[in-house]
Coordinates of C-alpha atoms in Angstrom, one line a residue:
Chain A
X1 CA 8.3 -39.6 6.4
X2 CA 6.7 -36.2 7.4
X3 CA 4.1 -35.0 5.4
X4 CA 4.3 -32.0 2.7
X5 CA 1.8 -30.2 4.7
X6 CA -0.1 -31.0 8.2
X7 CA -2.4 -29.8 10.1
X8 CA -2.9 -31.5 13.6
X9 CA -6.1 -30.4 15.7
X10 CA -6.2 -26.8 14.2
X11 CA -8.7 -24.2 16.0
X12 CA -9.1 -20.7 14.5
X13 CA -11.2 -17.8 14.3
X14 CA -11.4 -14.2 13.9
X15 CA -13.2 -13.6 17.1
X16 CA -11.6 -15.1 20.1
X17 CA -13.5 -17.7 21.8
X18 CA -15.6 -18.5 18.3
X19 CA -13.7 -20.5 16.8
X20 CA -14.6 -21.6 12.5
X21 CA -12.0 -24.4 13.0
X22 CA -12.7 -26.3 15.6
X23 CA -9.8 -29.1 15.3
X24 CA -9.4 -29.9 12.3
X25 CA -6.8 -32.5 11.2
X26 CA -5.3 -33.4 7.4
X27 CA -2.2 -34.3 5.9
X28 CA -1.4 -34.2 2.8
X29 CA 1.8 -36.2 0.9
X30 CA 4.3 -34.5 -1.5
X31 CA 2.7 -34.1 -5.2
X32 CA -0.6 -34.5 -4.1
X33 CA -3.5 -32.8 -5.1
X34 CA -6.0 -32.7 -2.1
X35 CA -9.7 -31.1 -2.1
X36 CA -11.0 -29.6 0.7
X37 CA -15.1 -30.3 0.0
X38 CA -17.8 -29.3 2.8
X39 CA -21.3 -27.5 2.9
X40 CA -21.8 -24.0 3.3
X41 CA -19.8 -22.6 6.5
X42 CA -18.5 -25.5 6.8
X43 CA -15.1 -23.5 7.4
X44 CA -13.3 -24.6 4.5
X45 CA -11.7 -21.4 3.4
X46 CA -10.7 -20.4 7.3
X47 CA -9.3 -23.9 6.6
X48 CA -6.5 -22.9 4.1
X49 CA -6.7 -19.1 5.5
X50 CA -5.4 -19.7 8.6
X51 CA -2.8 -22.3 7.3
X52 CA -1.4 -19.1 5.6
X53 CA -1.2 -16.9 8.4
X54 CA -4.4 -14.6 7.9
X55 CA -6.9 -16.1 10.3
X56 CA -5.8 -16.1 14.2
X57 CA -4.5 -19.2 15.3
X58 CA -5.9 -20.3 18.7
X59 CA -4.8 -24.0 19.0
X60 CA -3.6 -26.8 17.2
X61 CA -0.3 -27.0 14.8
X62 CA 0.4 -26.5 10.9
X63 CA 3.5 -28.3 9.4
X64 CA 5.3 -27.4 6.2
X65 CA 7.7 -30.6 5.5
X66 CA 8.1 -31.1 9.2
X67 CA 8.9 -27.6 10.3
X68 CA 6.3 -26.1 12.5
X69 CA 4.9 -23.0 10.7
X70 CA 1.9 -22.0 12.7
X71 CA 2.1 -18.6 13.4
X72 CA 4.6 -17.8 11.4
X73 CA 3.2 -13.9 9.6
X74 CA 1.2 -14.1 6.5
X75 CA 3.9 -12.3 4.5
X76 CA 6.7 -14.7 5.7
X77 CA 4.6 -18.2 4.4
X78 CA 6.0 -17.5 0.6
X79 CA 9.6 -17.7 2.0
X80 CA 8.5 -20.8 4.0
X81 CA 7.2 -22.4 0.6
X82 CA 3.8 -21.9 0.7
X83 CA 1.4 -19.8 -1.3
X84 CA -1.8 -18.5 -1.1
X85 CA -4.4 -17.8 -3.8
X86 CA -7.2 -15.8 -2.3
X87 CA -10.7 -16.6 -4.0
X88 CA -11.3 -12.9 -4.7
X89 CA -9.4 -9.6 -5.0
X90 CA -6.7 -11.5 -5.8
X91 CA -4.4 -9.7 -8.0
X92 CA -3.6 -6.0 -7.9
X93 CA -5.9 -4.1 -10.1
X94 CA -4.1 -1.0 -10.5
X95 CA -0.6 -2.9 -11.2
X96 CA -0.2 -4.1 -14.8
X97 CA 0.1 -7.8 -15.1
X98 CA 4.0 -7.7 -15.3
X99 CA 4.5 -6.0 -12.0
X100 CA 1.4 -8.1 -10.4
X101 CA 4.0 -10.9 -11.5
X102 CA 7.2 -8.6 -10.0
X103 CA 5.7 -7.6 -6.6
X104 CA 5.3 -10.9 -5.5
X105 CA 8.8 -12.4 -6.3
X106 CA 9.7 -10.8 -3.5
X107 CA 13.2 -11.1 -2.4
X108 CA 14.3 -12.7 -5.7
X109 CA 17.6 -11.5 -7.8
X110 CA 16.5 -8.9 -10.8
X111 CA 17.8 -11.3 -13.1
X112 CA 15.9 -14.1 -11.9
X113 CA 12.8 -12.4 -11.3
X114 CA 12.8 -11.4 -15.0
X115 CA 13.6 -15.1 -15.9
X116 CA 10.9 -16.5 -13.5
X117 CA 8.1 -13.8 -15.1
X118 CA 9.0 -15.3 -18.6
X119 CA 8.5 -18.7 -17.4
X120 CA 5.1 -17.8 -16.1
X121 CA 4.4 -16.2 -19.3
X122 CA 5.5 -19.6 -21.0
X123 CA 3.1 -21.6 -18.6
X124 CA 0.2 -18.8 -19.2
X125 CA 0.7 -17.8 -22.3
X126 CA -2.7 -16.0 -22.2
X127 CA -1.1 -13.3 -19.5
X128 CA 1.9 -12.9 -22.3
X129 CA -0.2 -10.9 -24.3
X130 CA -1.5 -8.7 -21.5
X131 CA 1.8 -8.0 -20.1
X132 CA 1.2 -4.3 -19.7
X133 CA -2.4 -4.1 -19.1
X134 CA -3.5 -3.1 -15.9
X135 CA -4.6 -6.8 -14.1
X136 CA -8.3 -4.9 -12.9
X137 CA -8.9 -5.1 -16.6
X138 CA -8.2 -8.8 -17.1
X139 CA -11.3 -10.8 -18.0
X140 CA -12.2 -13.1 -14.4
X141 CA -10.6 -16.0 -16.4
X142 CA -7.7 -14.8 -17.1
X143 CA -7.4 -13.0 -13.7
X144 CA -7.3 -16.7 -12.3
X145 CA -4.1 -17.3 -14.4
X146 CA -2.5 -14.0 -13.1
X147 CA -3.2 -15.0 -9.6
X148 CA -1.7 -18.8 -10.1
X149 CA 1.2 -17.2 -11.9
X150 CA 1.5 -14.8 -9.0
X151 CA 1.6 -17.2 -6.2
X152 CA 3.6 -19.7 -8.5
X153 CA 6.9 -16.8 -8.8
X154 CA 8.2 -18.2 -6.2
X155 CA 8.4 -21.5 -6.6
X156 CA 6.1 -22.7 -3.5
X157 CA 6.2 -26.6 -2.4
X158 CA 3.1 -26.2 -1.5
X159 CA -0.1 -23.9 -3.6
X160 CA -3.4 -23.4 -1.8
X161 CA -6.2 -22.4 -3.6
X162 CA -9.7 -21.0 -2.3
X163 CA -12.2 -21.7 -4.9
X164 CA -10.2 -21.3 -8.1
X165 CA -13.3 -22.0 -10.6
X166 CA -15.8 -19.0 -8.7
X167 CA -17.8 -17.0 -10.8
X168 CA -16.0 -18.8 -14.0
X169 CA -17.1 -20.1 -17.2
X170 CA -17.1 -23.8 -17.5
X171 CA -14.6 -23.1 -20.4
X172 CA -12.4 -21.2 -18.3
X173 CA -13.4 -24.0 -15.1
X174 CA -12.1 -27.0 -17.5
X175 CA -8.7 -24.5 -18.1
X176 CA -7.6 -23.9 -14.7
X177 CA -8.0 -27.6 -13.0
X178 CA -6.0 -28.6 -16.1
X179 CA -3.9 -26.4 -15.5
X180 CA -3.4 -27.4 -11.8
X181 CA -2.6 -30.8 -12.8
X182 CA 0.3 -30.1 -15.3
X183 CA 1.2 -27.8 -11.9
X184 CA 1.2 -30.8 -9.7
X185 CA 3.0 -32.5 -12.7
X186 CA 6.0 -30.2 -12.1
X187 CA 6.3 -31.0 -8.4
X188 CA 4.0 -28.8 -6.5
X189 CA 1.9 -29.9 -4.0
X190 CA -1.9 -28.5 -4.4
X191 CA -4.5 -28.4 -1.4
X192 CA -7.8 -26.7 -3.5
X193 CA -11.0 -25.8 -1.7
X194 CA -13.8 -26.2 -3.9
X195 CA -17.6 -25.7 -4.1
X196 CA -17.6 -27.2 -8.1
X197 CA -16.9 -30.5 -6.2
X198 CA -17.2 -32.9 -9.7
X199 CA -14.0 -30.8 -11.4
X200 CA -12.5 -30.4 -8.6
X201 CA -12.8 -34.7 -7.8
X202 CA -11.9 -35.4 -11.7
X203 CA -8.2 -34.0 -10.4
X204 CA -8.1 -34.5 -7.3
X205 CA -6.4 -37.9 -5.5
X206 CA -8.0 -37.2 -2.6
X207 CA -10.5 -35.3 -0.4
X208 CA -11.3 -34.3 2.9
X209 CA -15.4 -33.5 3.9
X210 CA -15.0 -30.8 6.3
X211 CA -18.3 -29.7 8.6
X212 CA -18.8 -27.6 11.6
X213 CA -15.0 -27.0 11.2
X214 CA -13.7 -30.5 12.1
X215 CA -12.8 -33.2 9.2
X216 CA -15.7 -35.7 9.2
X217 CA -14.8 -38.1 6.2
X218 CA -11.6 -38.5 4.3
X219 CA -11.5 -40.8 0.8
X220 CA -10.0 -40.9 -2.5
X221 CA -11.3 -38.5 -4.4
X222 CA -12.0 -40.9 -7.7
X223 CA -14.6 -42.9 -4.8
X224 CA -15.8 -40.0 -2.9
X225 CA -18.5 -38.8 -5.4
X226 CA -20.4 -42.2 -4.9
X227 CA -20.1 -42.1 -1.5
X228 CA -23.2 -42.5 0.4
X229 CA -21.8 -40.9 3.5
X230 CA -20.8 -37.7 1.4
X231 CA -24.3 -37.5 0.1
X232 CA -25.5 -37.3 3.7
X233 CA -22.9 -34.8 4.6
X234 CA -23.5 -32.4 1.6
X235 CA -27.3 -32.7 2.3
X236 CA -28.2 -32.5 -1.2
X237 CA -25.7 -30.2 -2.0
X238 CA -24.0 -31.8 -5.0
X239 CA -24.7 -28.7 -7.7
X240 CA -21.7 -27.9 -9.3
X241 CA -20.5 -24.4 -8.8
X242 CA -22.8 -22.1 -7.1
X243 CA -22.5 -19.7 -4.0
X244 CA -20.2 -20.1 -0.6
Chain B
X1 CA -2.8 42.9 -14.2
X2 CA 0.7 41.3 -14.2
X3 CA 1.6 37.5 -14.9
X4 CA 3.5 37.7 -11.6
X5 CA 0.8 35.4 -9.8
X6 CA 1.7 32.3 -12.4
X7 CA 4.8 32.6 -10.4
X8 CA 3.6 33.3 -7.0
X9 CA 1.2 30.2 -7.2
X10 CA 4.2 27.9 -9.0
X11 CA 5.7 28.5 -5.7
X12 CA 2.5 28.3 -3.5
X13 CA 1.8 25.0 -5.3
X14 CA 5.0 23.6 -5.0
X15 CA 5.0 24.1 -1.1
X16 CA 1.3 22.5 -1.2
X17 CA 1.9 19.9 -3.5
X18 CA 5.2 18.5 -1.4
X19 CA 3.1 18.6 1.5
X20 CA 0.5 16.6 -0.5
X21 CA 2.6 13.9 -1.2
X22 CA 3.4 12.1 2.4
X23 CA -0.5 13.0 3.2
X24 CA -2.0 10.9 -0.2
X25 CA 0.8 8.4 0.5
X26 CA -0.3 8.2 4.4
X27 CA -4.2 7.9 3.1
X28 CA -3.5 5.5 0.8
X29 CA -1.4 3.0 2.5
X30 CA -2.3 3.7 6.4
X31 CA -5.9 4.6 5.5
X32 CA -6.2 7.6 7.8
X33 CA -6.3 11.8 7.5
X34 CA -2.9 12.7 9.1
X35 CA -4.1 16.0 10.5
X36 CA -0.6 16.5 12.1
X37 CA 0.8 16.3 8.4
X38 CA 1.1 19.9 8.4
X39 CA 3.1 20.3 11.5
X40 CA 6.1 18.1 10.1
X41 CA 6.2 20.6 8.0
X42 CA 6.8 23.1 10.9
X43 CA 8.8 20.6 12.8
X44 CA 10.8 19.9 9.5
X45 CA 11.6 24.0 9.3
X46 CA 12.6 24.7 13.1
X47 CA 14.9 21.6 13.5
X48 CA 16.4 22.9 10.5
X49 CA 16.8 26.2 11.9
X50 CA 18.3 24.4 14.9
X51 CA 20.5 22.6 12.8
X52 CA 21.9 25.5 11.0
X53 CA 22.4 27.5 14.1
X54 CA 24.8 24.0 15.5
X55 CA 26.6 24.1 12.3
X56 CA 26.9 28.3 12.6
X57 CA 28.3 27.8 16.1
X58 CA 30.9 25.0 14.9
X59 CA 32.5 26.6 11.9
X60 CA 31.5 29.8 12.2
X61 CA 29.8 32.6 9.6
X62 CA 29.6 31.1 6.5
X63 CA 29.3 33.4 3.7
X64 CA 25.9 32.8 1.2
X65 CA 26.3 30.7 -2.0
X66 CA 26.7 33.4 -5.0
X67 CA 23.5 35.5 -5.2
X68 CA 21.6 33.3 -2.9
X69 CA 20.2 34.3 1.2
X70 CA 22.1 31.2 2.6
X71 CA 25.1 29.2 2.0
X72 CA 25.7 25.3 2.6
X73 CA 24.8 25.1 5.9
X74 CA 21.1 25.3 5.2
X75 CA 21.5 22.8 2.4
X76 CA 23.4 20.5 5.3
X77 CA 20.9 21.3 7.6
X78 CA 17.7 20.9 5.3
X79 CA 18.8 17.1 4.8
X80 CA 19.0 16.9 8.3
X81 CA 15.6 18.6 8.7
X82 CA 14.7 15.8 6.2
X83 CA 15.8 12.8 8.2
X84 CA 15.0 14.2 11.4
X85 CA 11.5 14.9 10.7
X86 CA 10.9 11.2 8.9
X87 CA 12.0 10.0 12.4
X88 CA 9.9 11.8 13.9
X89 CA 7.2 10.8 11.9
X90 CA 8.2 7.2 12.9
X91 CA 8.4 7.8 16.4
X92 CA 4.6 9.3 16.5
X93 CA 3.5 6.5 14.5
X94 CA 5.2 3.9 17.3
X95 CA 3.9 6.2 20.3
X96 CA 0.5 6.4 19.0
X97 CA -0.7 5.6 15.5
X98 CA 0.5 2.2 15.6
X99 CA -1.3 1.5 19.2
X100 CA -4.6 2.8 17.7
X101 CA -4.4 0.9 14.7
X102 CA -4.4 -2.6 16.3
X103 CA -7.6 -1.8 17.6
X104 CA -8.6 -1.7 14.2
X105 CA -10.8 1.7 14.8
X106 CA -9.6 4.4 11.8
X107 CA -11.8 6.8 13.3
X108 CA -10.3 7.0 16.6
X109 CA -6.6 7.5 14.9
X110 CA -7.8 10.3 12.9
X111 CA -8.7 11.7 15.8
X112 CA -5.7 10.7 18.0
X113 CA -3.8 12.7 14.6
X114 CA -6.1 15.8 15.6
X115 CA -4.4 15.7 19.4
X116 CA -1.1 14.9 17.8
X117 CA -1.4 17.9 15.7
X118 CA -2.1 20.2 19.0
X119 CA 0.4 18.7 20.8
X120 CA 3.0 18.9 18.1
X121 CA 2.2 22.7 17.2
X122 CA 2.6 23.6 21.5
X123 CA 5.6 22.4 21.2
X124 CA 6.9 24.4 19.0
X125 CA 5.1 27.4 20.4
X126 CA 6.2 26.7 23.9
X127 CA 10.0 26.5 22.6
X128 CA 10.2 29.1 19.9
X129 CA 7.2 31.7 20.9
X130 CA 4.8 31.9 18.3
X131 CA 6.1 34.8 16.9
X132 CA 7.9 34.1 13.0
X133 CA 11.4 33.6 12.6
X134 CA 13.4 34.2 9.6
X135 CA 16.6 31.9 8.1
X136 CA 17.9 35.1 6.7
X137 CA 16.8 38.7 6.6
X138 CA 19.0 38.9 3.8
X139 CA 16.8 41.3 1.0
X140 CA 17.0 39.4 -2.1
X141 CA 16.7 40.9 -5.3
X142 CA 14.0 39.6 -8.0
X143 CA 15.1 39.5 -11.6
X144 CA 13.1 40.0 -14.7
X145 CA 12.3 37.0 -16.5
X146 CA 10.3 38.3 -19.1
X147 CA 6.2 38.7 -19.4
X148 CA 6.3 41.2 -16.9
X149 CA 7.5 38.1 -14.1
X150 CA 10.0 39.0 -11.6
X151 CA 12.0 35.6 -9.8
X152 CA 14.6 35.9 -6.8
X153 CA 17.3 33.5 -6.6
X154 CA 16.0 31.3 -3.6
X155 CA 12.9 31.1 -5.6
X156 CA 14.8 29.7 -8.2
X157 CA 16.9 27.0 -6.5
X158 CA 13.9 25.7 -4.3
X159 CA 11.6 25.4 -7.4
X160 CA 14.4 23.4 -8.4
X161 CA 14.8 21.5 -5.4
X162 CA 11.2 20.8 -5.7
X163 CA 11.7 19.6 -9.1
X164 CA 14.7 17.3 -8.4
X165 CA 12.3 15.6 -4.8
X166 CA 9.0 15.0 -7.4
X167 CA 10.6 13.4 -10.5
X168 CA 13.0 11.0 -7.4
X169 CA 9.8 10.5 -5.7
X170 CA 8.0 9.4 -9.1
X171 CA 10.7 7.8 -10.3
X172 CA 10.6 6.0 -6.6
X173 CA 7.2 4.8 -7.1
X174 CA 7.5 3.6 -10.4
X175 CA 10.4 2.0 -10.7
X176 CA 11.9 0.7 -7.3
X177 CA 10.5 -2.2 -5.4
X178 CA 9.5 -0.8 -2.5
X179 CA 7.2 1.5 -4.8
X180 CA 6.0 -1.3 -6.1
X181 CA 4.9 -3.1 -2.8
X182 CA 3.9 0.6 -1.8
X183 CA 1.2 0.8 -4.6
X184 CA 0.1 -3.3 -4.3
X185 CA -0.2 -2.3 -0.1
X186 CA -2.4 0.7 -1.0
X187 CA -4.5 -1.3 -3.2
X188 CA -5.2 -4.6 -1.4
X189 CA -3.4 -4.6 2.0
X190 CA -4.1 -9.0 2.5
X191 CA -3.0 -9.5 -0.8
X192 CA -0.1 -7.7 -0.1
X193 CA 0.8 -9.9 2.9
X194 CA -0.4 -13.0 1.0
X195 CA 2.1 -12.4 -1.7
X196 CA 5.0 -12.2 1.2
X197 CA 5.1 -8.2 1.7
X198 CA 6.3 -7.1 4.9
X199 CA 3.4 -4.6 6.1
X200 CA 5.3 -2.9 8.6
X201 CA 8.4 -2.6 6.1
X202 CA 6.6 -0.7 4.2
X203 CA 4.5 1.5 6.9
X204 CA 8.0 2.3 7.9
X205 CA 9.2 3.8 4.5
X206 CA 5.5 5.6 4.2
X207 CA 6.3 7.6 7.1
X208 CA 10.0 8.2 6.8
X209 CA 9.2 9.9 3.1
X210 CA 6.3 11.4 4.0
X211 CA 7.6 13.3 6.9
X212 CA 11.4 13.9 4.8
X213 CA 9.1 15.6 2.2
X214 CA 7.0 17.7 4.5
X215 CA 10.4 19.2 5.9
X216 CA 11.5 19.7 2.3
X217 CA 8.3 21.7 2.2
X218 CA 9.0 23.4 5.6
X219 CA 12.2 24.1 4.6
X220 CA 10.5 26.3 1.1
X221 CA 8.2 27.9 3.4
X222 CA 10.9 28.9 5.7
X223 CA 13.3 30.6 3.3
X224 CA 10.3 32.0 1.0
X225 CA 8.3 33.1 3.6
X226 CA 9.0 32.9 7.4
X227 CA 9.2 30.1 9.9
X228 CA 6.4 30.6 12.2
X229 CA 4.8 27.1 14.9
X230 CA 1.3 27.6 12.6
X231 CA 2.8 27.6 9.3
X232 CA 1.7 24.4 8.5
X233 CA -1.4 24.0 10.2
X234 CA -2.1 27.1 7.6
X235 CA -0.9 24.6 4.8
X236 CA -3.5 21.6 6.1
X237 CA -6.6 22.5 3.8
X238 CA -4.4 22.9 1.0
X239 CA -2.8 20.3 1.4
X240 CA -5.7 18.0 1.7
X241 CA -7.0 19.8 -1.2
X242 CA -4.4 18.9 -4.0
X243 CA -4.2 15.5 -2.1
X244 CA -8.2 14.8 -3.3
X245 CA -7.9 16.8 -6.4
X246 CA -5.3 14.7 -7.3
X247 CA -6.3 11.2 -6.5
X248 CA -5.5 9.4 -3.2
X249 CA -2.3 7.5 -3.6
X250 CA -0.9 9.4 -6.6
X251 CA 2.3 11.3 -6.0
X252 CA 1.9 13.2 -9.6
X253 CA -1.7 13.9 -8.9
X254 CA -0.6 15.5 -5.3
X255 CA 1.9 17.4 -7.3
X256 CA -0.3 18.5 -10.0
X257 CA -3.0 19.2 -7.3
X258 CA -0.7 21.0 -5.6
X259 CA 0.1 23.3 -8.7
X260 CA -3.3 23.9 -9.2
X261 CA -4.7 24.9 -5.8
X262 CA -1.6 27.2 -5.7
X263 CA -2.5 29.0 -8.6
X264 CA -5.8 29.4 -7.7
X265 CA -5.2 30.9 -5.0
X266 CA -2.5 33.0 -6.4
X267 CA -4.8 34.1 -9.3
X268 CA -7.4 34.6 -6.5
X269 CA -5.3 37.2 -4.5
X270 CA -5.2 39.4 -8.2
X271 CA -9.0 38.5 -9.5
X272 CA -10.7 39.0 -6.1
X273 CA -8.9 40.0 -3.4
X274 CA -6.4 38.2 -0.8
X275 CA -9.0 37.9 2.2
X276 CA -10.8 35.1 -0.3
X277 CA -7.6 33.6 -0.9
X278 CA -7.9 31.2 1.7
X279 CA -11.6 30.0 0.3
X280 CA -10.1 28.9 -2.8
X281 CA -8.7 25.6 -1.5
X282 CA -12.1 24.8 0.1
X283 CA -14.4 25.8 -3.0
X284 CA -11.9 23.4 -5.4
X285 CA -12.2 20.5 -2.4
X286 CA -15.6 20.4 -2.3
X287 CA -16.0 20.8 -6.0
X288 CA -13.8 17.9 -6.8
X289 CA -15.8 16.0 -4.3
X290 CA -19.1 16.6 -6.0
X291 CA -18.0 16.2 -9.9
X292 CA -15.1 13.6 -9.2
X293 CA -14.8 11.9 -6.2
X294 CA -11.8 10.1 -7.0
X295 CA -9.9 13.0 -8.5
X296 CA -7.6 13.7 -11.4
X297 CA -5.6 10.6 -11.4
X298 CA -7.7 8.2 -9.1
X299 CA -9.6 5.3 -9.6
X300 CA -12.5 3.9 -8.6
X301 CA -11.6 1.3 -6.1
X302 CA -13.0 -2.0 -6.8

């Protein structure tokens, strides 16, 4: 059976000939939730970015359920089934919330798009209230939510997410990864890249250890935290949150 | 002193703040000065001409609409203008903004926009002469309107006109979808791909109004004043002017810009003489730069 998502000996940069990715391989099932884990500039993020179509693509392949996507432009991976949350500047700040929601349902009917922003609402009811705020005023928290709802619209099989729980309270940290898993619960696959590694585990079924831009471990995520290997890889850097 | 120059600058700003529109929607979403801006606006007003002399050599005279210098043939041929001018817009961007922008370099297409501009305006000069041209030499009569103001009939219509273009254009914006994907592309241009936004879609559509709306604003010019190859490079600094004032990326602020920078100038022909009238536009530029950088209706970008 072909995999929800795969990546097979991926290279990408943004400067030809540099490459952040140097062939990296993983595979992740339907309804899975798989973290992405690695030290600093490990190339995590270019990871996920240039599965979503924003960092060139030198080599390598990226399958969505067995159709070849790689290449395929940024703004066409939402009709493929796949959506992106950014890390940062990742809603429209000078759109209220309701038509951060409405820009991104793209294509959709009028009616359904009206019925899809209600659901959201009914998943985040937080964002309800806020409906016609402008999203730059959101509280970083909340701004999380908007972005999930955002990429959620559409119905993707597949959500990636680049550090959800940066810069967050662990209030609002405990909020969103359990709100990933009720995600996961309704059928979406999640692939999260994560520096808060212990959250991220506690959800997670399983991870991938990426360094120098190739995968160098793979495990369950409910072993991984005891794993001596991981401890060598991370080099001491188990803290929970912190910077890139 | 008369109230005549509220008038005269209502109609000043309305040429400026049309103008302003396509160049705060081209900074906002393409991030560059489109110094040839104000020769669509020239473009816009001699392919109308040229389209009202095809129609005039097809049917024939046609008489002018009631107490108005033209008759349905310049209304014909100003939506021609409109489209013709859009494309045109689209074509330059294909030829040569688009080419430069790959290479990522904004400087280098503001300057390629400075060469455009040239090349556009000796176009026009080589085809036309640079002497002005009228769409009528029809005299029109001005009619009292009270307060000592005096408005002719073309004046009336165009305001009008102008009326009728900002309230759709607004309306455009705020409503519509590709407003909507406009303003998230002039805020965040990734996101905007991210969340399945066709960049180029929407590049299109910035150019195709811009440029429409600069003929709608050549057209004004043409009827109000005279049709002449420099008539919009004349426009450029006030344009840019009630763009800024306004707030980069807001089509009401360009509008309202507009209405301001052609008042003052007005008022400025009455208060302290015409030769200063020019100076105006500068002064309130660099003013607005200085006190608020991000204008009237801008905000400060992350």
């Amino acid at each position: 059976m072909a995999a929800m998502l795969e990546t097979d000996g991926l290279v990408a940069g943004y400067e030809p000939g540099l490459p952040i990715v140097r062939g990296a391989s993983i595979r992740v099932e339907p309804q899975e939730i798989v973290v992405i884990l690695g030290p600093n500039w490990a190339g995590k993020s270019s990871l996920i970015k240039a599965i979503a179509g924003l960092v060139p693509i030198s080599g390598g392949a990226v399958r969505l359920a067995g159709a070849e996507i790689t290449r395929v432009p940024a703004h066409r991976m939402v009709q493929a089934g796949l959506a992106f949350v950014p890390q940062t500047e990742n809603v429209f700040p000078l759109l209220s919330v309701q038509d951060n929601l409405r820009v991104s349902a793209g294509g959709l009917p009028r009616a359904e798009t009206a019925a899809r922003i209600e659901e959201m609402f009914a998943l985040f009811p937080d964002l309800a209230r806020q409906r016609r705020l402008m999203a730059g005023s959101l509280s970083g928290g909340q701004r999380q939510m908007l972005a999930a709802a955002r990429a959620l619209i559409v119905r993707p099989r597949v959500l990636m997410l680049d550090e959800p729980s940066a810069g967050l309270s662990p209030k609002f940290v405990e909020m969103v990864f359990a709100r990933l898993a009720e995600i996961r619960r309704g059928g979406v696959t999640v692939v999260l890249v994560e520096q808060n590694a212990r959250a991220a585990l506690a959800i997670g079924d399983r991870a991938y250890v990426l360094v120098e831009g190739r995968v160098a471990h793979e495990a369950p995520a409910a072993t991984l935290w005891d794993d001596p290997v991981v401890a060598e890889l991370y080099l001491g850097q188990r803290s929970d949150g912190g910077g890139r | 002193m008369t109230l005549q120059f509220l008038l005269n600058g209502l109609i000043e700003g309305s040429m400026i703040g049309l103008g302003a529109i396509g160049v705060t929607l081209t900074y906002a979403i393409l991030r560059f000065s489109n110094f040839a801006h104000g020769d669509f606006m020239a473009w816009g007003a001699y392919s109308t001409l040229m389209l009202v002399g095809l129609i005039g050599s097809a049917v024939g005279t046609v008489a002018p609409i009631g107490p108005l210098s033209f008759g349905w043939p310049l209304i014909l041929a100003g939506l021609g203008g409109m489209v013709f001018t859009g494309c045109l817009a689209l074509l330059l961007d294909w030829l040569l903004f688009a080419r430069l922008r790959a290479r990522g370099q904004a400087i280098v297409v503001v300057m390629a926009s400075f060469g455009a501009s040239m090349a556009l305006r000796n176009l026009l000069e080589f085809a036309f002469t640079s002497s002005p041209t009228y769409f009528s030499r029809k005299i029109q009569i001005a009619r009292p309107i009270g307060l000592g103001i005096r408005i002719t009939p073309d004046q009336t219509v165009l305001l009008g006109m102008t009326l009728v273009l900002v309230v759709g254009m607004h309306l455009l914006m705020t409503y519509s979808r590709t407003g909507r994907e406009m303003k998230a592309v002039s805020q965040n241009p990734a996101l905007a791909r991210v969340v399945g936004i066709d960049l180029d879609r929407i590049v299109r559509m910035t150019w195709l109004i811009g440029g429409a709306l600069a003929s709608a604003a050549g057209l004004m010019v043409g009827v109000l004043v005279q049709i002449r190859p420099l008539m919009g490079l004349d426009m450029l600094l006030p344009m840019f002017a009630a763009a800024i004032l306004g707030g980069i990326g807001s089509v009401p602020g360009a509008v309202l810009g507009g209405l301001v920078i052609g008042l003052s100038q007005a008022a400025s022909v009455q208060l302290v003489g015409a030769e200063w009238r020019q100076a105006v536009a500068f002064v309130i530029l660099v003013a607005v730069l200085l006190v608020r950088p991000t204008g009237l209706f801008g905000v400060q970008e992350r």
